[in-house]
PDB file of C-alpha atoms in Angstrom:
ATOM      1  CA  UNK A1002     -45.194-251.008  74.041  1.00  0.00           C
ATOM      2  CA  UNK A1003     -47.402-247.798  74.129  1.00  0.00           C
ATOM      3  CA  UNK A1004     -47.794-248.059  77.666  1.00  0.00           C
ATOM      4  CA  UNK A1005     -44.263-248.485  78.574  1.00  0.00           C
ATOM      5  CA  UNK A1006     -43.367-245.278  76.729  1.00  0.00           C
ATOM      6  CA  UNK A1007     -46.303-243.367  78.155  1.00  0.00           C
ATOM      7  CA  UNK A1008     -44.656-244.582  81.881  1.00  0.00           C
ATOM      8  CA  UNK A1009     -40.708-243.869  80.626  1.00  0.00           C
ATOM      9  CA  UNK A1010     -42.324-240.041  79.281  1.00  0.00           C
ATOM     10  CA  UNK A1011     -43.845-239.784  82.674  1.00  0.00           C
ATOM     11  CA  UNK A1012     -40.488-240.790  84.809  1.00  0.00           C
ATOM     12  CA  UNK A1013     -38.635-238.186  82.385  1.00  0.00           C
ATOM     13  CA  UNK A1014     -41.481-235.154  83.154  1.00  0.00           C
ATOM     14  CA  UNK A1015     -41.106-236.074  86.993  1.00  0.00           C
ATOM     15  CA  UNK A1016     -37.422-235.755  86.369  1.00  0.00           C
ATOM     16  CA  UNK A1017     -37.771-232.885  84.305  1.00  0.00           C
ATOM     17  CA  UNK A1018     -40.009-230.974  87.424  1.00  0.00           C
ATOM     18  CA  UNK A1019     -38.386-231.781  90.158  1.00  0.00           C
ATOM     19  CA  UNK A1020     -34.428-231.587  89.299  1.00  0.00           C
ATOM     20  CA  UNK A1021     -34.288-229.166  85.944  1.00  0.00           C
ATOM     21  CA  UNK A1022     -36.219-226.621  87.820  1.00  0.00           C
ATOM     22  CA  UNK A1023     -34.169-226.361  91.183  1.00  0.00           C
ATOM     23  CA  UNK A1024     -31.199-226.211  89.019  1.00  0.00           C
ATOM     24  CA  UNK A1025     -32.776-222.438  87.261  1.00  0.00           C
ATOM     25  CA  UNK A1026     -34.235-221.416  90.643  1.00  0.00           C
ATOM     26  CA  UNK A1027     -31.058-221.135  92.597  1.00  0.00           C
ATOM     27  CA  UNK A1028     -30.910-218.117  91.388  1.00  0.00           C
ATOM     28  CA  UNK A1029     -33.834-216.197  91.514  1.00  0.00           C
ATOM     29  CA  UNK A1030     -36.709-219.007  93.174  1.00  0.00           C
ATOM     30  CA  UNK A1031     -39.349-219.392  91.288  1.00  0.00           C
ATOM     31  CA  UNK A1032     -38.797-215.903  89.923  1.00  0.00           C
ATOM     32  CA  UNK A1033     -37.157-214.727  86.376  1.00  0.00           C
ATOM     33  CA  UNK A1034     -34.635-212.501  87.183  1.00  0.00           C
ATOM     34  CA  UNK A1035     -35.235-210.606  84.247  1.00  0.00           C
ATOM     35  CA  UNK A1036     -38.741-210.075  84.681  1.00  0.00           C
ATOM     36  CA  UNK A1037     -38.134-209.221  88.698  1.00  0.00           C
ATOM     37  CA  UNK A1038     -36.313-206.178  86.949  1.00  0.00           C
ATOM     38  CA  UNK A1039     -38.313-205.427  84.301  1.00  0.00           C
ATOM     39  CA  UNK A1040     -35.866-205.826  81.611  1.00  0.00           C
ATOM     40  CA  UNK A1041     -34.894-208.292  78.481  1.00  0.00           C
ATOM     41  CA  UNK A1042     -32.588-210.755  78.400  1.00  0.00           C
ATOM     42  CA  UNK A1043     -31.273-208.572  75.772  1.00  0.00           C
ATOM     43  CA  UNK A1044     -30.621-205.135  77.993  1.00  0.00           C
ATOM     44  CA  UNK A1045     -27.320-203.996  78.568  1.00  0.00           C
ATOM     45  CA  UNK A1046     -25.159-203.241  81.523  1.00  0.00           C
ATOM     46  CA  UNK A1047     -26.558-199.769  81.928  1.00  0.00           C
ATOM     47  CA  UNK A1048     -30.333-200.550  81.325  1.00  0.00           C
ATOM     48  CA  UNK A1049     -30.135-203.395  84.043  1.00  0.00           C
ATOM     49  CA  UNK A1050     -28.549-200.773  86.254  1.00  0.00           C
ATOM     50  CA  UNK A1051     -30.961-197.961  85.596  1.00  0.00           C
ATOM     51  CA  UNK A1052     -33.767-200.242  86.644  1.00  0.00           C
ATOM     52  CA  UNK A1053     -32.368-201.734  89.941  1.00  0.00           C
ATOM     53  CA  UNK A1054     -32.039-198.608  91.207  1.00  0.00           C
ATOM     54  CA  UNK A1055     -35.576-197.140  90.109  1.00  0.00           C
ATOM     55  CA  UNK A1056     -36.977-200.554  91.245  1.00  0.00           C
ATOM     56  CA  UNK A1057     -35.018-200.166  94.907  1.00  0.00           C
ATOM     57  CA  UNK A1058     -36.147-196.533  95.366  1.00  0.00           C
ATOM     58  CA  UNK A1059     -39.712-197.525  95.308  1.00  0.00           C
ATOM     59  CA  UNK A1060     -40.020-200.659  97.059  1.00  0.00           C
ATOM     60  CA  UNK A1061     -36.947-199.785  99.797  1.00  0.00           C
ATOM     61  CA  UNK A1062     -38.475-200.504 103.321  1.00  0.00           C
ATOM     62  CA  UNK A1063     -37.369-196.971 104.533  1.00  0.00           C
ATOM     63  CA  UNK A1064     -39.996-195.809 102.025  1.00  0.00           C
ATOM     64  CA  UNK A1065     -42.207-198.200 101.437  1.00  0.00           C
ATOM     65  CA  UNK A1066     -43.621-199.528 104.880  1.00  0.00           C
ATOM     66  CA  UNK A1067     -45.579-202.534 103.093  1.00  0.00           C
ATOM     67  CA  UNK A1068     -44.112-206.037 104.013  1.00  0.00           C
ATOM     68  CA  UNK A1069     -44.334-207.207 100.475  1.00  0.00           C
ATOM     69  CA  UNK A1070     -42.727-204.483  99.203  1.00  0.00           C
ATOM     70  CA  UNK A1071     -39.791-205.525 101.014  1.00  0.00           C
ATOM     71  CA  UNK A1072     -39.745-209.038 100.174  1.00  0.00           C
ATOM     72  CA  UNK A1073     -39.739-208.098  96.791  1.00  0.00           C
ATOM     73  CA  UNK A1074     -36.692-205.535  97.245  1.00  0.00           C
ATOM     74  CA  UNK A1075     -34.832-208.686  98.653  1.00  0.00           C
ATOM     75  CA  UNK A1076     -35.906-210.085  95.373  1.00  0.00           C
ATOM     76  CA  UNK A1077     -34.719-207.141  93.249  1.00  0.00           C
ATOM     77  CA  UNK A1078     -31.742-206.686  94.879  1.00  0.00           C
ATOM     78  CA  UNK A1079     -30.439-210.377  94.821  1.00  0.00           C
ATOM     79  CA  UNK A1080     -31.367-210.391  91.084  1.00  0.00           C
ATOM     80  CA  UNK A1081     -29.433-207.068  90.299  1.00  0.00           C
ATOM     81  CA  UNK A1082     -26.099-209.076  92.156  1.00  0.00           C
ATOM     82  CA  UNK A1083     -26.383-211.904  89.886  1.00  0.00           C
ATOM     83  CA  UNK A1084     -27.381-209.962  86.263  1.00  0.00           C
ATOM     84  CA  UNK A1085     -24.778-207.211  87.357  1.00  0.00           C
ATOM     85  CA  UNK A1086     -21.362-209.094  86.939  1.00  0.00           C
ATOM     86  CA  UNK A1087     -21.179-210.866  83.548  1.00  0.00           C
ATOM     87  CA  UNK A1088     -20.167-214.076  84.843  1.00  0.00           C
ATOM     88  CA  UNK A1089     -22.984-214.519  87.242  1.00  0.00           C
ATOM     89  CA  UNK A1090     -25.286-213.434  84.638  1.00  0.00           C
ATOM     90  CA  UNK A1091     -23.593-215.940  81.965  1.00  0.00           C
ATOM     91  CA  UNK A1092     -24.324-218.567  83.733  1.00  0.00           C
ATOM     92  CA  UNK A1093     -27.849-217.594  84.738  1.00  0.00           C
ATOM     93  CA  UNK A1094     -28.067-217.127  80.780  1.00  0.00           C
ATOM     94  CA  UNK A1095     -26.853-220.381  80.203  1.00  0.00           C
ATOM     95  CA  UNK A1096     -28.893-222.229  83.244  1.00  0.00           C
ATOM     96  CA  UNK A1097     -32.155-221.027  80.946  1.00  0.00           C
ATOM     97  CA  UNK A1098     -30.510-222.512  77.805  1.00  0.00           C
ATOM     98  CA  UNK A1099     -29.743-225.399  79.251  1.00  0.00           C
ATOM     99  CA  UNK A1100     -31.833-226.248  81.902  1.00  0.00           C
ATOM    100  CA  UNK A1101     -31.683-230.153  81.464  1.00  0.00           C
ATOM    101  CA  UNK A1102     -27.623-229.688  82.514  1.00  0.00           C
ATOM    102  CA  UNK A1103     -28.776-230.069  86.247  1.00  0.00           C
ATOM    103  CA  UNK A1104     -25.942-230.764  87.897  1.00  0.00           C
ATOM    104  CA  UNK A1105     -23.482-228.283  85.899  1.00  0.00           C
ATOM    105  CA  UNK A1106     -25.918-225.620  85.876  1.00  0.00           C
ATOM    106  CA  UNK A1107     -25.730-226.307  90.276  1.00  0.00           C
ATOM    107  CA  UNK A1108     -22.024-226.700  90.488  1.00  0.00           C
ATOM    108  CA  UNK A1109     -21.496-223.657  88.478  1.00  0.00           C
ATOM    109  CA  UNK A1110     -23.785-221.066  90.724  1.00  0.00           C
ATOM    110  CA  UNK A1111     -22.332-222.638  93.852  1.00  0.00           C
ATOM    111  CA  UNK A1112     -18.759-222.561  93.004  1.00  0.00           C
ATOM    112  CA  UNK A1113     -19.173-218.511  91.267  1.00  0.00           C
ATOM    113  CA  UNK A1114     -20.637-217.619  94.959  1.00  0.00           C
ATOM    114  CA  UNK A1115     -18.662-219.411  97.414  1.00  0.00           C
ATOM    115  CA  UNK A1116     -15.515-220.575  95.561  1.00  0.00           C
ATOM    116  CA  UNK A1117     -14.110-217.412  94.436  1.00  0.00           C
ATOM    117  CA  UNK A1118     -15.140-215.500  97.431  1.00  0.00           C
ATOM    118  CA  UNK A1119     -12.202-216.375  99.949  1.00  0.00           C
ATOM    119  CA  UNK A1120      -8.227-215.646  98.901  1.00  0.00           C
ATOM    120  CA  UNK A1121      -6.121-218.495  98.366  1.00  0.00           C
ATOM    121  CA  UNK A1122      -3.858-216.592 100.465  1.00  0.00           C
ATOM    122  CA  UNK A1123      -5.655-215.841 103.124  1.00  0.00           C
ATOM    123  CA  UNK A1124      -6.573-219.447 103.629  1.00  0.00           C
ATOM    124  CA  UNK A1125      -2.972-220.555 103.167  1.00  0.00           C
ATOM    125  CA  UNK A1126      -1.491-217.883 105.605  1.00  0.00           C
ATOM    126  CA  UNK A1127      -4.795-219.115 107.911  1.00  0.00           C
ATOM    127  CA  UNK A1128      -3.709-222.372 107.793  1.00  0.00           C
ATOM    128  CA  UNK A1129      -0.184-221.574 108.489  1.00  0.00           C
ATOM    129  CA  UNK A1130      -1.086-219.813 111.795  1.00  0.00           C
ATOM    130  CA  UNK A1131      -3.863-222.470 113.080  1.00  0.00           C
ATOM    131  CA  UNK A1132      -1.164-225.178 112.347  1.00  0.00           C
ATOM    132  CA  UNK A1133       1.694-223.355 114.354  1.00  0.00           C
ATOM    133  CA  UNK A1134      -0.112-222.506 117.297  1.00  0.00           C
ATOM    134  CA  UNK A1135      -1.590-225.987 117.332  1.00  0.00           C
ATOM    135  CA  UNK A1136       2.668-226.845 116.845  1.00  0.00           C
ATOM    136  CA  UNK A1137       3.793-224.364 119.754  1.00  0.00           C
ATOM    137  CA  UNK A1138       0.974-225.596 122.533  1.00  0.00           C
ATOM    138  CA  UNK A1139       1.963-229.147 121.682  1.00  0.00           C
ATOM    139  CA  UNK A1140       6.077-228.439 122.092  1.00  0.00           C
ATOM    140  CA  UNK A1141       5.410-226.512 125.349  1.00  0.00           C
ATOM    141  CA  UNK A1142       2.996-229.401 126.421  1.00  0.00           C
ATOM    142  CA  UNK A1143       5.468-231.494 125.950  1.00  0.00           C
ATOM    143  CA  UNK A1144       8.633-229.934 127.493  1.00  0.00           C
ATOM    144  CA  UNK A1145       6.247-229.101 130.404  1.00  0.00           C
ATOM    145  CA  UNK A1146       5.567-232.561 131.013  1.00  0.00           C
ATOM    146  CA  UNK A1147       9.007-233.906 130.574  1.00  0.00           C
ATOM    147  CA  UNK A1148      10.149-230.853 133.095  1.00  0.00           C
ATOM    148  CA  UNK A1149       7.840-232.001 135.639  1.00  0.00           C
ATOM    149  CA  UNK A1150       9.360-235.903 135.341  1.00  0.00           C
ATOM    150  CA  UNK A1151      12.850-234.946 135.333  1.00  0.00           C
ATOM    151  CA  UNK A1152      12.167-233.388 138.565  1.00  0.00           C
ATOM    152  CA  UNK A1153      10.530-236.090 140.478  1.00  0.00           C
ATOM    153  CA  UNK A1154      13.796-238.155 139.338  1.00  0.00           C
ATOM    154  CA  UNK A1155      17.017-238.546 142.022  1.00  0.00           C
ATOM    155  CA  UNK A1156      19.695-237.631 139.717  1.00  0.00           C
ATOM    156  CA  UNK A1157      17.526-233.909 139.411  1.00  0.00           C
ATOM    157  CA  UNK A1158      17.415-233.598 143.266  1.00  0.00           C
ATOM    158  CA  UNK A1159      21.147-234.393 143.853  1.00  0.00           C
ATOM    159  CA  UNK A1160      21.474-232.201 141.434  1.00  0.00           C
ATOM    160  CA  UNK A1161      19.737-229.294 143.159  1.00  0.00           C
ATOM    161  CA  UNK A1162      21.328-230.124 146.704  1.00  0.00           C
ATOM    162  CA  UNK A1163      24.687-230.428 145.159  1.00  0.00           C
ATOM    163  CA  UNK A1164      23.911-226.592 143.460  1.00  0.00           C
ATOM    164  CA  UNK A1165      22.702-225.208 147.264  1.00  0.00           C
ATOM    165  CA  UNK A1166      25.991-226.679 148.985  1.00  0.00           C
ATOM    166  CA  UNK A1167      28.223-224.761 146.064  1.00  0.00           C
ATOM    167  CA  UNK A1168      26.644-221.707 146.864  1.00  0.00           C
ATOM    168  CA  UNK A1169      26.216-221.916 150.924  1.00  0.00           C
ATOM    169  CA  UNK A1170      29.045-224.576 151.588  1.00  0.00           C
ATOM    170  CA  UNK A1171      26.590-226.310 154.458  1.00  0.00           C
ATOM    171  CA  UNK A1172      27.815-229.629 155.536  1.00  0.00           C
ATOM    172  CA  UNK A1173      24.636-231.006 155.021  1.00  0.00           C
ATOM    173  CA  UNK A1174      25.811-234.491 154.939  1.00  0.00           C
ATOM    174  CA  UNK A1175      26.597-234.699 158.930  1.00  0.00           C
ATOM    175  CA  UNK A1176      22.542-233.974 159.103  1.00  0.00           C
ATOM    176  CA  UNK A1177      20.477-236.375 160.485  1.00  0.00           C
ATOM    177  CA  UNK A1178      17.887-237.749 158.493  1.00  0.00           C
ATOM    178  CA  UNK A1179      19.475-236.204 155.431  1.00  0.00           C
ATOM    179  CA  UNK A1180      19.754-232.671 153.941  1.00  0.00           C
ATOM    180  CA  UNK A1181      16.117-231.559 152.470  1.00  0.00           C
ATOM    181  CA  UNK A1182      15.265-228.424 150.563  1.00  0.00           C
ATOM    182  CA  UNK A1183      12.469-226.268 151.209  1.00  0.00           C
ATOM    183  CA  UNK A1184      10.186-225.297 147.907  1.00  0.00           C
ATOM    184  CA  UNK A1185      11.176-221.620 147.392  1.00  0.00           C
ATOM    185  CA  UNK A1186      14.644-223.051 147.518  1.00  0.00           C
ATOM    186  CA  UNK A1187      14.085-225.548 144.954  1.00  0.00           C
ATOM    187  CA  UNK A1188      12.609-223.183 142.503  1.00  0.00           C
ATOM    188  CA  UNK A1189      15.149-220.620 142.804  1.00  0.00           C
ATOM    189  CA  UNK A1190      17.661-223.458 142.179  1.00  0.00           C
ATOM    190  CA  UNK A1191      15.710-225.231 139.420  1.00  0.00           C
ATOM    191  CA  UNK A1192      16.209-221.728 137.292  1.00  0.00           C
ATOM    192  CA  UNK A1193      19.608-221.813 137.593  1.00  0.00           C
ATOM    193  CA  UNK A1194      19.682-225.412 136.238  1.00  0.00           C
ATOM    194  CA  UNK A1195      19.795-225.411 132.203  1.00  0.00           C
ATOM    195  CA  UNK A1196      17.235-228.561 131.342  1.00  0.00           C
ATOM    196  CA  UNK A1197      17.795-229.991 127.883  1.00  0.00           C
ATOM    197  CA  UNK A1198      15.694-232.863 127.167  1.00  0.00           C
ATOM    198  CA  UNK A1199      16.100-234.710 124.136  1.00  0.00           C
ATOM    199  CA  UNK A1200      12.756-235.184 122.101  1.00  0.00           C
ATOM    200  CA  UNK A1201      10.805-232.635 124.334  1.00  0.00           C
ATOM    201  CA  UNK A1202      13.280-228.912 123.583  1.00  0.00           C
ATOM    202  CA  UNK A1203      11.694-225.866 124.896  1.00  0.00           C
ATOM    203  CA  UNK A1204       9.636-224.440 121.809  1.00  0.00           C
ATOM    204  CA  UNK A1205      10.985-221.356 120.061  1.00  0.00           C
ATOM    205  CA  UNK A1206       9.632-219.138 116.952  1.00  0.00           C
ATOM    206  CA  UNK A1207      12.255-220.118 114.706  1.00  0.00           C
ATOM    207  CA  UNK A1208      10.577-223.869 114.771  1.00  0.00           C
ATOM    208  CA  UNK A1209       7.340-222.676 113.884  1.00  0.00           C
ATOM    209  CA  UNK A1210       5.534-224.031 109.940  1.00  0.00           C
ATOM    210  CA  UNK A1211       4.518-220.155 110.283  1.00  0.00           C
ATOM    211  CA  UNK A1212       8.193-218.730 110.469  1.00  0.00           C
ATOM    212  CA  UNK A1213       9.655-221.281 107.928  1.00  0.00           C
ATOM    213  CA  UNK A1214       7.319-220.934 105.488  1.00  0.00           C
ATOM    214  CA  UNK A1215       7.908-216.985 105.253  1.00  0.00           C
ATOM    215  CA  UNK A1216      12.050-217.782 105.590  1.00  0.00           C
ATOM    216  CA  UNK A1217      11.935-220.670 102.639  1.00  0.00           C
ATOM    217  CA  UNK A1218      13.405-218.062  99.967  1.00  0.00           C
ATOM    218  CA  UNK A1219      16.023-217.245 102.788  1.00  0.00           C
ATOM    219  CA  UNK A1220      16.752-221.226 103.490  1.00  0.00           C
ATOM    220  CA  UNK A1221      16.833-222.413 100.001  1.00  0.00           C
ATOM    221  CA  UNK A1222      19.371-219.174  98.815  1.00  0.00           C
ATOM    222  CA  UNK A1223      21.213-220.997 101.931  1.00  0.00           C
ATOM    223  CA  UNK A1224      21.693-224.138 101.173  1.00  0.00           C
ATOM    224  CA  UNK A1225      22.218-223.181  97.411  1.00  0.00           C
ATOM    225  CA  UNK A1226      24.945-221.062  98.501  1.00  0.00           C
ATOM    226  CA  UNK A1227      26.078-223.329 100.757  1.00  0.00           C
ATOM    227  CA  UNK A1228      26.187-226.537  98.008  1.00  0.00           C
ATOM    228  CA  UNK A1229      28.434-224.109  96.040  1.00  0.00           C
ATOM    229  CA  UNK A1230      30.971-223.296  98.214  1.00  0.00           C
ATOM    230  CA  UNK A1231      31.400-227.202  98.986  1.00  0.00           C
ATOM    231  CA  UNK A1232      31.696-227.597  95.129  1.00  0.00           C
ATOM    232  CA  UNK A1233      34.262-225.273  94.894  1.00  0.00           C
ATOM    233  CA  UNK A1234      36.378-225.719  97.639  1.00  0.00           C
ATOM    234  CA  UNK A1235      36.388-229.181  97.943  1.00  0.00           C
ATOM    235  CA  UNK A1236      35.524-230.617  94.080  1.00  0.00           C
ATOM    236  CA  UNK A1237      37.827-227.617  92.069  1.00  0.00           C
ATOM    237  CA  UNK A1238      39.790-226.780  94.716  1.00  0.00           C
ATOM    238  CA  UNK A1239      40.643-230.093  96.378  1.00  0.00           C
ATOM    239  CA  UNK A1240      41.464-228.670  99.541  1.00  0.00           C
ATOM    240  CA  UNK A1241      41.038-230.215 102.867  1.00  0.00           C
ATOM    241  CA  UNK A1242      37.532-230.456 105.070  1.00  0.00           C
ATOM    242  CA  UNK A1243      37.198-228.349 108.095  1.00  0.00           C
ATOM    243  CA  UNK A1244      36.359-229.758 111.089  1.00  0.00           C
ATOM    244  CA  UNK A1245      32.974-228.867 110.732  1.00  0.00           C
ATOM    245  CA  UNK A1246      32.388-230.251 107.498  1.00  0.00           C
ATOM    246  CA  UNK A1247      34.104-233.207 108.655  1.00  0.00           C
ATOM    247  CA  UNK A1248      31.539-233.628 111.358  1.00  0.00           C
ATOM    248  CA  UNK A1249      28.705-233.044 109.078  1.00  0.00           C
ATOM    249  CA  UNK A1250      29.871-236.176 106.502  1.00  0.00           C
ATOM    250  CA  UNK A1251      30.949-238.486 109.431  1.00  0.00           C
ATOM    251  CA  UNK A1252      27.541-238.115 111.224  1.00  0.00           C
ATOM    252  CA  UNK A1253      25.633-237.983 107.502  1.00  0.00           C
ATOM    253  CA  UNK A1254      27.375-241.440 106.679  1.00  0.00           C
ATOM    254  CA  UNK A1255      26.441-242.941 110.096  1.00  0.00           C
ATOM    255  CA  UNK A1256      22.926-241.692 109.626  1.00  0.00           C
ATOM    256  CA  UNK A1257      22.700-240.115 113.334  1.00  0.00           C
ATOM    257  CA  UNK A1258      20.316-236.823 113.993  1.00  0.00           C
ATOM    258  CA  UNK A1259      22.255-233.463 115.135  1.00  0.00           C
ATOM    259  CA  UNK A1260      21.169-233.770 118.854  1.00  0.00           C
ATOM    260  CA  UNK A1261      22.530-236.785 118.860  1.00  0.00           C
ATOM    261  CA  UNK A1262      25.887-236.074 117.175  1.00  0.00           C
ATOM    262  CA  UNK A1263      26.521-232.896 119.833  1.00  0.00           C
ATOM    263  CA  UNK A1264      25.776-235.702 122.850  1.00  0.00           C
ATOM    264  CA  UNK A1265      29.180-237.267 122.315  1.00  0.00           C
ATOM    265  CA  UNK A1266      32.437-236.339 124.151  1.00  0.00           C
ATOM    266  CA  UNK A1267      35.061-234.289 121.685  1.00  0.00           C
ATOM    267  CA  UNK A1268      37.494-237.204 122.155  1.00  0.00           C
ATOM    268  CA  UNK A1269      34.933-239.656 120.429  1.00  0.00           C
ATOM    269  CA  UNK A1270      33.820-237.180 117.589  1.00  0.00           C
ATOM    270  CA  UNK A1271      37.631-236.313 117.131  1.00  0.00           C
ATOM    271  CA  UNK A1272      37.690-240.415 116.842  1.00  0.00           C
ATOM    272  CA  UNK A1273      35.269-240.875 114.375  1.00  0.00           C
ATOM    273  CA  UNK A1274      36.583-238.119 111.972  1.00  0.00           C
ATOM    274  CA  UNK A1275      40.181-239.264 111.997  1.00  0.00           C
ATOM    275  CA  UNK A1276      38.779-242.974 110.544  1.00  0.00           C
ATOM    276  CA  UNK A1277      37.309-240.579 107.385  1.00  0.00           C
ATOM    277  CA  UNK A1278      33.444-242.839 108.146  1.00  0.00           C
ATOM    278  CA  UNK A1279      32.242-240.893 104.845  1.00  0.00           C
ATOM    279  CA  UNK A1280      34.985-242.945 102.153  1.00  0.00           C
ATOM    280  CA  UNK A1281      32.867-246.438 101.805  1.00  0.00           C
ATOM    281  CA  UNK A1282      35.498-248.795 102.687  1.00  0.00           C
ATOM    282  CA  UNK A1283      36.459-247.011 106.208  1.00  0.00           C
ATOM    283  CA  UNK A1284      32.687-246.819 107.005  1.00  0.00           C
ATOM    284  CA  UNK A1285      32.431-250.366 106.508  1.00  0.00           C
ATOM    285  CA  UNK A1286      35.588-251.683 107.614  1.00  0.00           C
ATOM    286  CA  UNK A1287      34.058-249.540 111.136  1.00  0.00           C
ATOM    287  CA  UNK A1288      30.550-250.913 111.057  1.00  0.00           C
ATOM    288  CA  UNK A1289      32.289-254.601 111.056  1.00  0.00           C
ATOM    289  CA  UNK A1290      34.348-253.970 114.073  1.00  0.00           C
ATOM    290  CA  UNK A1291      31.466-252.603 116.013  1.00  0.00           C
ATOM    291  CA  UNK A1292      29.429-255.823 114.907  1.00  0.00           C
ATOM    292  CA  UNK A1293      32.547-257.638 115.992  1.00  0.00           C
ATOM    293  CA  UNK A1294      32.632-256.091 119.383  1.00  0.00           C
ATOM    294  CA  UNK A1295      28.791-256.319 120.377  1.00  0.00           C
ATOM    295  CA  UNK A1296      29.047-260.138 120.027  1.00  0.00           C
ATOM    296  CA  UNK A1297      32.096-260.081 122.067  1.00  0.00           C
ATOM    297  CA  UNK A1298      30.201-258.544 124.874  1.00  0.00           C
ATOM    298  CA  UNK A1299      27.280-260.968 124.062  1.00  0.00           C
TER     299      UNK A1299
END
């Protein structure tokens, strides 16, 4: 039994040199860094002061040439930034009070010299930029490359010859061979056409996490503003929807995106709204019919 407590005290004093230590010398080494200034534990604000800079003067490298001397201002100088603020110090205080609370003691220094150091706010509004240029390369990646693929298509070349016999009025079709088009005639005629790609829109600034982020006060005044007026003029007041509003509950109750919605002909949409999609019976009275109607065509 004696033996196995002599070998548990010796596993505790190996524990006890080689953790509790490190955990007091992050701050100093192997140094006090009360002693490296030559004061108590006791001094004051002012006394610590006073002696950093009398310490400094005499062992600066500008006026003392010796090497040592200069390791030792490093040394004076590091200990004057952590007795100097009184959290750095209270927790240097408390590292020698409890130096058994390794791992606290270790959190603590590391999170009072790198955690505090950097602005929430800068890292957010960091973040905010890395994340919409990272947004705006991708969008004009992608509209770039569906560009390029709508213009290897027919339907885009037509297109373009149809566009250069508007403007010259060349009978191109009694050409043998068919009518061609030189490249600095295609790219003069390719600006004039307006290219709207579902999925892959040319980027703009207004899309950007950046630009909404700093316009959320402005959106959400919006839309509270907005949820008003509907509650007045269509809960109190009773009156009857617009055609926009109209639009905006038939394409909410058939669960279709915006782009989507402006894709249909006016005669359609005009359909749609007259059948009133957003009372539940009409909605599914339509949904049956079109269910009806696929499996006719089937």
């Amino acid at each position: 039994m004696a033996t196995t407590s002599f070998h548990r005290y010796a596993v505790v004093s190996l524990l006890m040199i080689f953790f509790i230590q490190p955990s007091i010398s992050i701050y100093c080494d192997e140094d006090d860094c009360y002693d490296l200034l030559g004061v108590s534990q006791n001094a004051n604000a002012s006394e610590i002061k006073k002696a950093y800079y009398k310490l400094s003067l005499k062992h600066h490298p500008d006026k003392n040439p010796d090497p040592e001397s200069k390791k030792l201002f490093v040394k004076i100088a590091n200990a004057y930034e952590i007795l100097k603020d009184e959290a750095t110090r209270g927790q240097y205080d408390y590292a020698i009070e409890h130096p058994e609370e390794v791992f606290y003691n270790t959190a603590r220094y590391y999170h009072a010299y790198y955690g505090h150091k950097t602005d929430p706010r800068a890292v957010l509004v960091g973040l905010l930029l890395i994340l919409s240029a990272f947004q705006y390369l991708n969008q004009w990646t992608r509209y770039h490359q569906a560009i390029d693929m709508v213009k290897r298509t027919p339907a885009y070349k037509n297109k373009l010859k149809a566009l250069e016999l508007e403007r010259t009025g060349a009978l191109s079709s009694k050409k043998k061979g068919g009518y061609k088009l030189d490249k600095k005639t295609q790219e003069e005629l390719s600006k004039e056409l307006e290219l709207q790609i579902k999925g892959a829109e040319k980027p703009s600034m207004w899309g950007l996490l950046a630009v909404r982020f700093i316009l959320l006060p402005y959106t959400l005044g919006k839309l509270v503003l907005w949820h008003g007026s509907w509650y007045w003029r269509y809960k109190i007041n009773r009156t009857s929807y617009s055609w926009e509003d109209a639009s905006y509950l038939t394409r909410r109750a058939l669960g279709a995106p915006p782009d989507s919605w402006e894709y249909l002909d006016e005669s359609t949409k005009k359909d749609l709204i007259n059948r009133r999609l957003w009372v539940k019976s009409n909605l599914e009275s339509y949904l049956a019919e079109m269910r009806k109607e696929s499996k006719r065509r089937r």
